Coordinates of C-alpha atoms in Angstrom, one line a residue:
X113 CA 23.0 7.9 -20.1
X114 CA 19.9 6.3 -21.2
X115 CA 19.0 5.4 -17.5
X116 CA 20.0 8.8 -16.4
X117 CA 17.5 10.2 -19.1
X118 CA 14.8 7.9 -17.5
X119 CA 15.2 8.9 -14.3
X120 CA 14.9 12.4 -15.3
X121 CA 12.0 12.2 -17.2
X122 CA 9.1 14.8 -16.2
X123 CA 5.2 13.8 -16.6
X124 CA 2.9 16.1 -17.2
X125 CA -0.3 13.9 -17.4
X126 CA -1.9 12.3 -14.2
X127 CA -2.8 9.1 -16.1
X128 CA 0.7 8.8 -17.4
X129 CA 2.4 9.3 -14.1
X130 CA -0.2 7.0 -12.4
X131 CA 0.9 4.4 -14.7
X132 CA 4.3 4.6 -14.3
X133 CA 4.0 4.7 -10.5
X134 CA 1.3 1.8 -10.9
X135 CA 3.9 -0.2 -12.8
X136 CA 6.8 -0.2 -10.4
X137 CA 4.4 -0.4 -7.3
X138 CA 3.4 -3.6 -9.1
X139 CA 7.3 -4.6 -9.6
X140 CA 7.5 -3.7 -5.7
X141 CA 4.7 -5.8 -4.7
X142 CA 5.9 -8.9 -6.7
X143 CA 9.0 -8.3 -5.1
X144 CA 7.1 -8.2 -1.7
X145 CA 5.6 -11.4 -2.6
X146 CA 9.0 -13.2 -3.4
X147 CA 10.1 -11.8 -0.2
X148 CA 7.1 -13.4 1.8
X149 CA 7.6 -16.4 0.1
X150 CA 11.1 -16.6 1.2
X151 CA 10.4 -15.8 4.8
X152 CA 7.4 -18.6 4.8
X153 CA 9.3 -21.1 3.0
X154 CA 12.2 -20.5 5.5
X155 CA 10.1 -20.2 8.7
X156 CA 6.7 -20.8 8.5
X157 CA 3.8 -19.1 10.3
X158 CA 5.4 -19.4 13.5
X159 CA 7.4 -17.9 16.4
X160 CA 10.3 -16.7 14.2
X161 CA 8.4 -14.7 11.8
X162 CA 5.9 -13.3 14.8
X163 CA 9.0 -12.2 16.4
X164 CA 10.2 -10.5 13.4
X165 CA 6.6 -8.6 12.5
X166 CA 6.4 -7.4 16.1
X167 CA 9.9 -6.0 16.1
X168 CA 9.0 -4.2 12.7
X169 CA 6.0 -2.7 14.0
X170 CA 7.7 0.0 16.2
X171 CA 10.3 1.2 13.8
X172 CA 7.2 1.3 11.2
X173 CA 5.1 3.4 13.8
X174 CA 7.8 5.8 13.9
X175 CA 8.2 6.0 10.1
X176 CA 4.8 6.7 9.7
X177 CA 3.9 9.3 12.3
X178 CA 7.0 11.2 11.6
X179 CA 7.5 10.8 7.8
X180 CA 4.2 10.0 6.1
X181 CA 2.0 12.0 8.9
X182 CA 4.1 15.2 8.5
X183 CA 5.8 15.2 5.2
X184 CA 4.0 12.8 2.4
X185 CA 0.8 14.8 3.1
X186 CA 1.5 18.8 4.0
X187 CA 4.8 19.0 2.6
X188 CA 3.8 18.9 -1.1
X189 CA 0.9 21.6 -1.1
X190 CA 3.3 24.0 0.8
X191 CA 6.3 23.3 -0.9
X192 CA 4.3 24.1 -4.2
X193 CA 3.2 27.3 -2.8
X194 CA 6.4 28.3 -2.5
X195 CA 7.6 27.2 -5.7
X196 CA 5.0 28.9 -7.4
X197 CA 5.9 32.1 -6.1
X198 CA 9.9 32.1 -6.1
X199 CA 12.2 28.9 -6.4
X200 CA 14.8 29.9 -4.1
X201 CA 12.6 30.4 -1.3
X202 CA 11.2 26.8 -2.1
X203 CA 14.7 25.5 -2.0
X204 CA 15.3 27.3 1.3
X205 CA 12.3 25.7 2.6
X206 CA 13.1 22.1 1.4
X207 CA 17.1 22.6 3.1
X208 CA 15.3 23.6 6.2
X209 CA 13.0 20.9 6.3
X210 CA 15.7 18.3 5.5
X211 CA 17.8 19.7 8.4
X212 CA 15.6 20.0 11.2
X213 CA 13.7 16.6 10.3
X214 CA 17.1 14.7 9.9
X215 CA 17.8 15.9 13.4
X216 CA 14.1 14.9 14.8
X217 CA 14.8 11.5 13.2
X218 CA 17.8 11.1 14.7
X219 CA 16.5 11.9 18.2
X220 CA 13.5 9.6 18.1
X221 CA 15.2 6.7 16.8
X222 CA 17.9 7.2 19.7
X223 CA 15.3 7.3 22.6
X224 CA 13.3 4.2 20.9
X225 CA 16.4 2.1 20.8
X226 CA 17.3 2.9 24.5
X227 CA 13.5 1.9 25.4
X228 CA 13.1 -0.5 23.0
X229 CA 12.5 -3.4 25.9
X230 CA 9.5 -1.5 27.2
X231 CA 8.2 -0.7 23.6
X232 CA 8.3 -4.4 22.8
X233 CA 6.6 -5.4 25.7
X234 CA 3.8 -3.4 24.6
X235 CA 3.8 -4.4 20.9
X236 CA 3.9 -8.1 22.0
X237 CA 2.3 -8.6 25.4
X238 CA 1.8 -12.4 24.9
X239 CA 5.5 -13.2 24.0
X240 CA 7.6 -14.9 26.7
X241 CA 11.0 -13.4 27.7
X242 CA 13.2 -15.0 25.5
X243 CA 11.1 -14.1 22.2
X244 CA 10.9 -10.7 23.5
X245 CA 14.6 -10.4 23.9
X246 CA 14.7 -11.7 20.3
X247 CA 12.3 -8.7 19.3
X248 CA 14.3 -6.2 21.1
X249 CA 17.5 -7.0 19.3
X250 CA 15.9 -6.9 15.7
X251 CA 13.9 -3.7 16.5
X252 CA 16.9 -1.9 17.5
X253 CA 18.7 -2.7 14.3
X254 CA 15.6 -1.5 12.4
X255 CA 15.6 1.8 14.0
X256 CA 18.2 2.8 11.4
X257 CA 15.6 2.3 8.7
X258 CA 13.2 5.4 9.5
X259 CA 16.4 7.8 9.4
X260 CA 17.0 6.8 5.9
X261 CA 13.5 6.7 4.6
X262 CA 13.0 10.2 6.4
X263 CA 15.4 11.8 4.0
X264 CA 14.4 9.7 1.1
X265 CA 10.8 10.6 1.4
X266 CA 11.4 14.4 1.5
X267 CA 13.6 14.1 -1.9
X268 CA 10.6 12.2 -3.2
X269 CA 8.2 14.7 -2.5
X270 CA 10.5 17.0 -4.1
X271 CA 10.5 15.0 -7.1
X272 CA 7.0 14.7 -7.3
X273 CA 6.0 18.3 -7.4
X274 CA 8.7 18.6 -10.1
X275 CA 6.7 15.6 -11.8
X276 CA 10.1 13.4 -11.9
X277 CA 8.0 10.6 -11.0
X278 CA 10.2 7.8 -12.1
X279 CA 12.6 7.2 -9.6
X280 CA 10.0 8.1 -7.0
X281 CA 8.3 4.8 -8.1
X282 CA 11.5 2.9 -8.3
X283 CA 12.5 3.3 -4.8
X284 CA 10.0 0.9 -3.1
X285 CA 11.2 -1.6 -5.8
X286 CA 14.8 -1.1 -4.3
X287 CA 13.6 -1.0 -0.8
X288 CA 12.3 -4.8 -1.5
X289 CA 15.4 -5.8 -3.2
X290 CA 17.3 -4.9 -0.1
X291 CA 15.1 -7.2 2.3
X292 CA 15.3 -10.0 -0.1
X293 CA 19.1 -9.7 -0.2
X294 CA 19.1 -9.7 3.6
X295 CA 16.6 -12.8 3.8
X296 CA 19.0 -14.9 0.9
X297 CA 22.2 -13.8 2.2
X298 CA 22.5 -12.1 5.9
X299 CA 20.6 -15.1 7.8
X300 CA 23.1 -17.7 7.4
X301 CA 26.1 -15.5 9.0
X302 CA 23.7 -13.3 11.2
X303 CA 20.6 -15.7 12.1
X304 CA 17.2 -14.0 12.5
X305 CA 19.2 -10.5 12.7
X306 CA 19.8 -10.8 8.9
X307 CA 16.3 -9.9 8.0
X308 CA 16.5 -6.6 10.0
X309 CA 19.9 -5.8 8.5
X310 CA 18.2 -6.6 5.1
X311 CA 15.5 -3.7 6.0
X312 CA 18.0 -1.3 6.8
X313 CA 19.8 -2.2 3.4
X314 CA 16.5 -1.8 1.5
X315 CA 16.0 1.8 3.2
X316 CA 19.6 2.7 2.0
X317 CA 18.8 1.8 -1.3
X318 CA 15.5 3.5 -1.3
X319 CA 17.4 6.8 -0.5
X320 CA 20.2 6.2 -3.3
X321 CA 17.9 5.8 -6.3
X322 CA 16.1 9.1 -5.6
X323 CA 19.7 11.1 -5.5
X324 CA 20.3 11.5 -9.0
X325 CA 17.3 13.1 -10.4
X326 CA 17.3 15.7 -7.3
X327 CA 20.2 17.6 -8.9
X328 CA 18.2 18.1 -12.0
X329 CA 15.8 20.1 -10.1
X330 CA 18.3 22.9 -9.3
X331 CA 18.2 21.7 -5.7
X332 CA 21.7 22.1 -3.8
X333 CA 21.9 20.6 -0.1
X334 CA 23.1 22.5 2.6
X335 CA 22.0 22.3 6.4
X336 CA 19.6 25.2 7.5
X337 CA 18.4 25.1 10.9
X338 CA 15.8 27.8 10.8
X339 CA 13.1 26.8 13.3
X340 CA 11.3 30.1 12.9
X341 CA 10.8 29.4 9.0
X342 CA 7.1 30.4 8.2
X343 CA 7.2 27.3 5.8
X344 CA 8.3 24.9 8.4
X345 CA 5.7 26.3 10.8
X346 CA 3.1 25.9 8.6
X347 CA 4.0 22.3 7.6
X348 CA 4.2 21.4 11.5
X349 CA 1.0 22.8 12.2
X350 CA -1.2 21.8 9.4
X351 CA 0.5 18.0 10.2
X352 CA -0.6 17.9 13.8
X353 CA -4.1 16.8 13.0
X354 CA -2.8 14.3 10.3
X355 CA 0.0 13.3 12.8
X356 CA -2.5 12.3 15.4
X357 CA -4.4 10.5 12.8
X358 CA -1.7 8.4 11.6
X359 CA -0.5 7.7 15.3
X360 CA -3.9 6.3 15.9
X361 CA -4.0 4.3 12.8
X362 CA -0.7 2.8 13.7
X363 CA -1.5 2.3 17.2
X364 CA -4.4 0.2 15.7
X365 CA -1.8 -1.9 14.2
X366 CA 0.3 -2.2 17.5
X367 CA -3.0 -3.3 19.4
X368 CA -3.6 -5.8 16.6
X369 CA -0.3 -7.2 17.0
X370 CA -0.5 -7.5 20.8
X371 CA -3.8 -8.9 20.7
X372 CA -2.4 -11.6 17.9
X373 CA 0.5 -12.2 20.4
X374 CA -1.8 -13.9 22.9
X375 CA -3.6 -16.1 20.3
X376 CA -1.6 -19.5 19.1
X377 CA 2.0 -19.1 17.4
X378 CA 1.8 -18.1 14.0
X379 CA -1.0 -15.8 14.3
X380 CA 0.7 -12.5 14.1
X381 CA 2.5 -14.1 10.6
X382 CA -1.0 -15.1 9.3
X383 CA -2.5 -11.5 9.7
X384 CA 0.8 -9.8 8.3
X385 CA 1.1 -12.4 5.4
X386 CA -2.9 -11.7 4.4
X387 CA -2.7 -8.0 4.9
X388 CA 0.4 -7.8 2.8
X389 CA -1.5 -9.8 -0.2
X390 CA -4.5 -7.7 0.3
X391 CA -2.6 -4.6 0.0
X392 CA -1.0 -5.3 -3.5
X393 CA -3.9 -3.9 -5.2
X394 CA -4.3 -1.2 -2.9
X395 CA -0.5 -0.1 -3.0
X396 CA -0.6 -0.9 -7.1
X397 CA -3.7 1.0 -8.2
X398 CA -5.2 3.2 -5.2
X399 CA -1.8 4.6 -3.7
X400 CA -0.1 5.0 -7.3
X401 CA -3.1 7.2 -8.3
X402 CA -3.2 9.0 -5.2
X403 CA 0.3 9.8 -5.4
X404 CA -0.1 10.9 -9.0
X405 CA -3.3 13.2 -8.5
X406 CA -2.4 14.8 -5.3
X407 CA -0.2 17.5 -6.7
X408 CA -2.6 17.9 -9.3
X409 CA -5.5 18.5 -6.6
X410 CA -3.2 20.8 -4.7
X411 CA -2.3 22.8 -7.6
X412 CA -5.9 23.2 -8.9
X413 CA -6.9 24.1 -5.3
X414 CA -4.1 27.0 -5.0
X415 CA -5.2 28.3 -8.4
X416 CA -9.0 28.5 -7.6
X417 CA -10.0 26.1 -10.3
X418 CA -12.9 24.2 -8.2
X419 CA -14.2 22.4 -11.4
X420 CA -10.6 21.2 -12.5
X421 CA -10.1 20.1 -8.8
X422 CA -13.5 18.0 -8.7
X423 CA -12.9 16.8 -12.6
X424 CA -9.8 15.2 -11.6
X425 CA -11.1 13.7 -8.3
X426 CA -14.1 12.2 -10.1
X427 CA -11.9 10.8 -12.9
X428 CA -9.5 9.1 -10.3
X429 CA -12.2 7.6 -8.2
X430 CA -13.8 6.0 -11.3
X431 CA -10.6 4.6 -12.7
X432 CA -9.5 3.1 -9.1
X433 CA -13.0 1.4 -8.8
X434 CA -12.7 0.0 -12.0
X435 CA -9.7 -1.6 -11.2
X436 CA -10.3 -2.6 -7.5
X437 CA -13.7 -3.8 -7.7
X438 CA -12.8 -7.1 -9.9
X439 CA -9.5 -7.4 -8.3
X440 CA -11.4 -7.7 -4.9
X441 CA -13.7 -10.3 -6.2
X442 CA -10.8 -12.2 -7.6
X443 CA -8.9 -12.5 -4.4
X444 CA -12.3 -13.9 -2.8
X445 CA -12.6 -16.2 -5.3
X446 CA -9.2 -17.4 -5.4
X447 CA -7.8 -16.8 -2.3
X448 CA -6.6 -20.3 -1.6
X449 CA -5.0 -20.6 -4.9
X450 CA -3.3 -17.6 -4.5
X451 CA -2.0 -18.2 -1.0
X452 CA -0.5 -21.7 -1.7
X453 CA 1.1 -20.6 -5.1
X454 CA 2.8 -17.8 -3.4
X455 CA 3.6 -19.2 0.3
X456 CA 2.7 -22.6 0.4
X457 CA 6.1 -24.2 0.1
X458 CA 8.9 -25.4 2.9
X459 CA 7.7 -24.6 6.4
X460 CA 4.5 -23.1 5.4
X461 CA 2.0 -26.1 6.2
X462 CA -1.6 -26.5 4.7
X463 CA -3.2 -25.2 7.9
X464 CA -1.1 -22.1 7.7
X465 CA -2.2 -21.9 3.8
X466 CA -5.8 -22.1 4.7
X467 CA -5.8 -20.0 7.5
X468 CA -4.1 -17.1 5.8
X469 CA -6.4 -17.5 2.6
X470 CA -9.2 -17.1 5.1
X471 CA -7.8 -13.9 6.6
X472 CA -7.5 -12.6 3.0
X473 CA -10.9 -13.4 2.2
X474 CA -11.8 -11.5 5.3
X475 CA -9.7 -8.2 4.1
X476 CA -10.7 -8.4 0.5
X477 CA -14.4 -7.2 1.0
X478 CA -13.3 -3.7 2.0
X479 CA -10.6 -3.3 -0.6
X480 CA -12.7 -1.0 -2.1
X481 CA -13.2 1.2 0.5
X482 CA -9.6 1.0 1.9
X483 CA -8.5 2.2 -2.0
X484 CA -10.7 5.3 -1.6
X485 CA -9.9 6.1 1.9
X486 CA -6.3 7.7 1.2
X487 CA -7.9 9.4 -2.0
X488 CA -10.5 11.5 -0.3
X489 CA -8.2 12.1 2.7
X490 CA -5.5 13.5 0.4
X491 CA -8.6 15.6 -1.1
X492 CA -9.1 17.0 2.1
X493 CA -5.3 17.8 2.6
X494 CA -5.4 19.4 -0.7
X495 CA -8.0 22.0 0.3
X496 CA -5.9 22.3 3.5
X497 CA -8.5 20.8 5.8
X498 CA -6.5 18.3 7.8
X499 CA -9.1 18.2 10.8
X500 CA -11.9 16.6 9.2
X501 CA -10.2 13.4 7.9
X502 CA -8.2 13.0 10.9
X503 CA -11.2 13.0 13.2
X504 CA -12.8 10.5 11.3
X505 CA -9.8 8.2 10.8
X506 CA -9.2 8.4 14.4
X507 CA -12.8 7.2 15.2
X508 CA -12.7 4.5 12.7
X509 CA -9.5 3.2 14.7
X510 CA -11.4 3.0 18.1
X511 CA -14.3 1.3 16.1
X512 CA -11.7 -1.5 14.5
X513 CA -10.3 -2.1 18.1
X514 CA -13.7 -2.5 19.6
X515 CA -14.8 -4.9 16.6
X516 CA -11.5 -6.6 17.4
X517 CA -12.5 -7.5 20.7
X518 CA -16.0 -8.2 19.9
X519 CA -15.3 -10.5 17.3
X520 CA -12.3 -12.2 19.2
X521 CA -14.8 -13.0 22.2
X522 CA -17.4 -14.3 19.6
X523 CA -14.7 -16.5 18.0
X524 CA -13.5 -17.8 21.4
X525 CA -17.1 -18.5 22.4
X526 CA -17.1 -21.5 19.5
X527 CA -20.8 -20.3 19.0
X528 CA -22.9 -19.4 15.9
X529 CA -20.6 -16.5 14.7
X530 CA -17.6 -18.9 14.8
X531 CA -19.4 -21.6 13.0
X532 CA -20.6 -19.4 10.3
X533 CA -17.5 -17.6 9.6
X534 CA -15.6 -20.7 9.5
X535 CA -18.0 -22.3 7.3
X536 CA -18.1 -19.4 5.1
X537 CA -14.4 -19.2 4.3
X538 CA -14.0 -22.9 4.7
X539 CA -12.0 -23.5 7.9
X540 CA -14.4 -24.8 10.3
X541 CA -12.3 -28.2 10.8
X542 CA -9.6 -25.9 12.3
X543 CA -9.4 -25.9 15.8
X544 CA -8.3 -22.2 16.7
X545 CA -9.7 -19.6 14.1
X546 CA -9.5 -16.5 16.3
X547 CA -7.0 -14.6 14.3
X548 CA -9.8 -14.2 11.9
X549 CA -11.4 -11.8 14.0
X550 CA -8.9 -9.3 13.2
X551 CA -9.2 -9.2 9.5
X552 CA -12.9 -8.9 9.9
X553 CA -12.8 -6.1 12.2
X554 CA -10.7 -4.3 10.0
X555 CA -13.1 -4.6 7.0
X556 CA -16.0 -3.5 8.9
X557 CA -14.1 -0.3 10.2
X558 CA -12.6 0.5 6.8
X559 CA -16.0 0.5 5.2
X560 CA -17.3 2.7 7.8
X561 CA -14.3 5.0 7.4
X562 CA -14.9 5.5 3.8
X563 CA -18.7 6.2 3.8
X564 CA -17.6 8.6 6.6
X565 CA -15.3 10.4 4.8
X566 CA -17.3 10.4 1.7
X567 CA -20.4 12.0 3.2
X568 CA -18.1 14.6 4.9
X569 CA -16.7 15.4 1.6
X570 CA -19.8 15.7 -0.2
X571 CA -21.1 18.1 2.5
X572 CA -17.9 20.1 2.4
X573 CA -18.0 20.6 -1.3
X574 CA -21.3 21.8 -2.2
X575 CA -20.5 21.6 -6.0
X576 CA -19.8 17.8 -5.5
X577 CA -21.9 15.6 -7.8
X578 CA -21.7 11.9 -7.3
X579 CA -24.0 10.9 -10.3
X580 CA -21.1 10.5 -12.9
X581 CA -19.5 7.9 -10.1
X582 CA -22.9 6.1 -9.5
X583 CA -23.6 5.5 -13.1
X584 CA -19.9 4.3 -13.8
X585 CA -20.1 2.3 -10.7
X586 CA -23.3 0.4 -12.0
X587 CA -21.8 -0.4 -15.2
X588 CA -18.7 -1.7 -13.5
X589 CA -20.6 -4.1 -10.9
X590 CA -22.4 -5.4 -14.2
X591 CA -19.2 -6.4 -15.5
X592 CA -17.7 -7.7 -12.6
X593 CA -20.6 -9.9 -11.8
X594 CA -20.1 -11.3 -15.6
X595 CA -16.3 -11.8 -14.7
X596 CA -17.2 -13.5 -11.3
X597 CA -19.5 -16.2 -13.1
X598 CA -16.5 -16.6 -15.8
X599 CA -13.9 -17.1 -12.6
X600 CA -16.0 -19.3 -10.8
X601 CA -16.9 -21.6 -13.8
X602 CA -13.1 -22.0 -14.6
X603 CA -12.1 -22.9 -11.4
X604 CA -14.5 -25.6 -11.3
X605 CA -14.0 -26.9 -14.9
X606 CA -10.1 -26.9 -14.7
X607 CA -10.2 -28.5 -11.4
X608 CA -11.6 -31.9 -12.8
X609 CA -8.6 -31.6 -15.5
X610 CA -5.6 -31.3 -13.4
X611 CA -4.0 -32.8 -10.3
X612 CA -5.1 -30.3 -7.5
X613 CA -2.4 -31.8 -5.4
X614 CA 0.5 -30.2 -6.9
X615 CA 1.8 -26.7 -7.3
X616 CA 1.4 -27.2 -11.0
X617 CA -2.4 -28.1 -11.1
X618 CA -3.2 -25.2 -8.4
X619 CA -1.4 -22.6 -10.4
X620 CA -2.8 -23.6 -13.8
X621 CA -6.3 -23.7 -12.6
X622 CA -5.9 -20.1 -10.7
X623 CA -4.1 -18.6 -14.4
X624 CA -7.0 -20.2 -16.2
X625 CA -9.5 -18.5 -14.1
X626 CA -7.8 -15.4 -14.1
X627 CA -7.3 -15.2 -17.9
X628 CA -11.3 -16.3 -18.2
X629 CA -12.3 -13.5 -15.8
X630 CA -9.8 -10.8 -17.5
X631 CA -11.7 -11.7 -20.6
X632 CA -15.2 -11.4 -19.5
X633 CA -14.6 -8.4 -17.5
X634 CA -12.9 -6.5 -20.6
X635 CA -15.6 -7.9 -23.0
X636 CA -18.2 -6.9 -20.6
X637 CA -16.7 -3.5 -20.2
X638 CA -16.5 -3.0 -24.0
X639 CA -20.3 -3.9 -24.5
X640 CA -21.3 -1.6 -21.7
X641 CA -19.1 1.1 -22.9
X642 CA -17.7 1.9 -19.4
X643 CA -15.3 5.0 -20.1
X644 CA -12.7 3.8 -17.8
X645 CA -12.0 0.7 -19.8
X646 CA -11.4 2.4 -23.1
X647 CA -9.2 5.3 -21.2
X648 CA -7.1 2.4 -20.0
X649 CA -7.1 0.9 -23.2
X650 CA -5.8 4.2 -25.1
X651 CA -3.3 4.7 -22.4
X652 CA -1.8 1.5 -22.0
X653 CA -2.7 -1.3 -24.6
X654 CA -2.8 0.7 -27.8
X655 CA 0.9 2.2 -27.2
X656 CA 2.1 -1.3 -26.3
X657 CA 0.4 -2.9 -29.4
X658 CA 1.9 -0.1 -31.6
X659 CA 5.3 -0.6 -30.0
X660 CA 4.8 -4.0 -30.9
X661 CA 3.9 -3.8 -34.4
X662 CA 6.4 -1.2 -35.1
X663 CA 9.0 -3.7 -34.4
X664 CA 7.7 -6.8 -36.2
X665 CA 6.1 -4.9 -39.2
X666 CA 7.7 -2.4 -41.5
X667 CA 7.0 1.1 -41.1
X668 CA 6.5 3.5 -44.1
X669 CA 9.0 6.3 -43.8
X670 CA 9.5 8.8 -46.7
X671 CA 8.5 6.0 -49.1
X672 CA 11.1 3.5 -47.9
X673 CA 10.7 0.4 -45.6
X674 CA 12.4 0.6 -42.4
X675 CA 12.1 -1.5 -39.4

């Protein structure tokens, strides 16, 4: 009963919804790190995980272009319009979308299963025949997951519009639990195919957790194949540019995987491990805020409330930057400790650790840009402008590919560039560091992408005023500098007190530096009177403190003491 009430809880404030999504995103990301630790310890950065990550790429591509591209960005504003006019017409639209896209998901996955050998050849051009065959077997199993995730995503969009964020936020947690169960229990009887079946189990759990609160919305599913439905046509037409953009973005990762497959064994794994680590703050902070604010932006624009639209956007930009900038610097300064503690055991070697840490550092410099790209992209979508962000994002993909090949050639030449990168990231003594070309190129293109989107949106919205953002960003950077000094000093101080050759020593050093940096950042933010600090304090820390005190100290109720 209690759990059902929690699943059915309605959120009416962006910050509370964002914090809920952020919390479960944190749990999901932590479980993702547990998943990667199991992978790394069991297999190391080598052929087996290269095969798994390559096999995962094609189903992930299909999921992103069909589900994220069409449904995540366009369904919500269109469904919101129908819901504002008439609830029954909104449910008819939802049933039509569910029925039609279920058919599309199944058709695409069936075709992809048949042509899996050809697709894997494109994704992993550097693989030998044996590795390609293993990847084909895994990718065919994993093609079941886009079907389940497609249904789940549509349901999640409906729940977001009805402000039922809890189960929507919990779904990624269930997804990672399924993958972990596969890694723990399916590998022994099924071999590496157990990893693929874990992905399918995770997708099924992702769907099942969102079904109970769906009934509270009044939705009743029935098959409706109305291909002429005006809302369906609008969703498809509005999504075409977005789908093209996401297809290009995912094609970018396919090309990166293909390039990495020509490098030394484990390069695909190193890139993916580092990418997963750097994506933790993006997923926890940025995407959580974007998911929470997007329905509000869509509603504000639908109601012609430009002031409310921009106010929500300003607040979200400042809140995201306040959180991700210090996290980015923390990842750069403690990259080796983070990778060693999370991944460094079992078959994951010290060289694997150092290369992954270096790649993480290269990624981290662009986390601020990667965090704001989805926000400004969704801001464009909320005003029904899909062409501008798609053009910018597609162009940025080509920029990334060009820089990938350019940096790779510089790395393989073993000249000044390779020496500088190796020295800066402390891997100059490793023979082959060419994989670092990929995260470096990704960061450069991400920063260009964000700047382009930001300038385009500023031009599109004439009343857009960035002064508030700039003032807040200036204070945030001062606080971040103080934090960096505290982290750096603590790292060196603790290193002299503990054994840095042990897990306990590395963990103690990392935690001490993190706590010192957190304290310094909070104190600096308080002293500088950064508004976002007080917003988060009131939204999170004060309720926690009140809850704790109410359980420990008596509260006066009608003259009597009650616990």
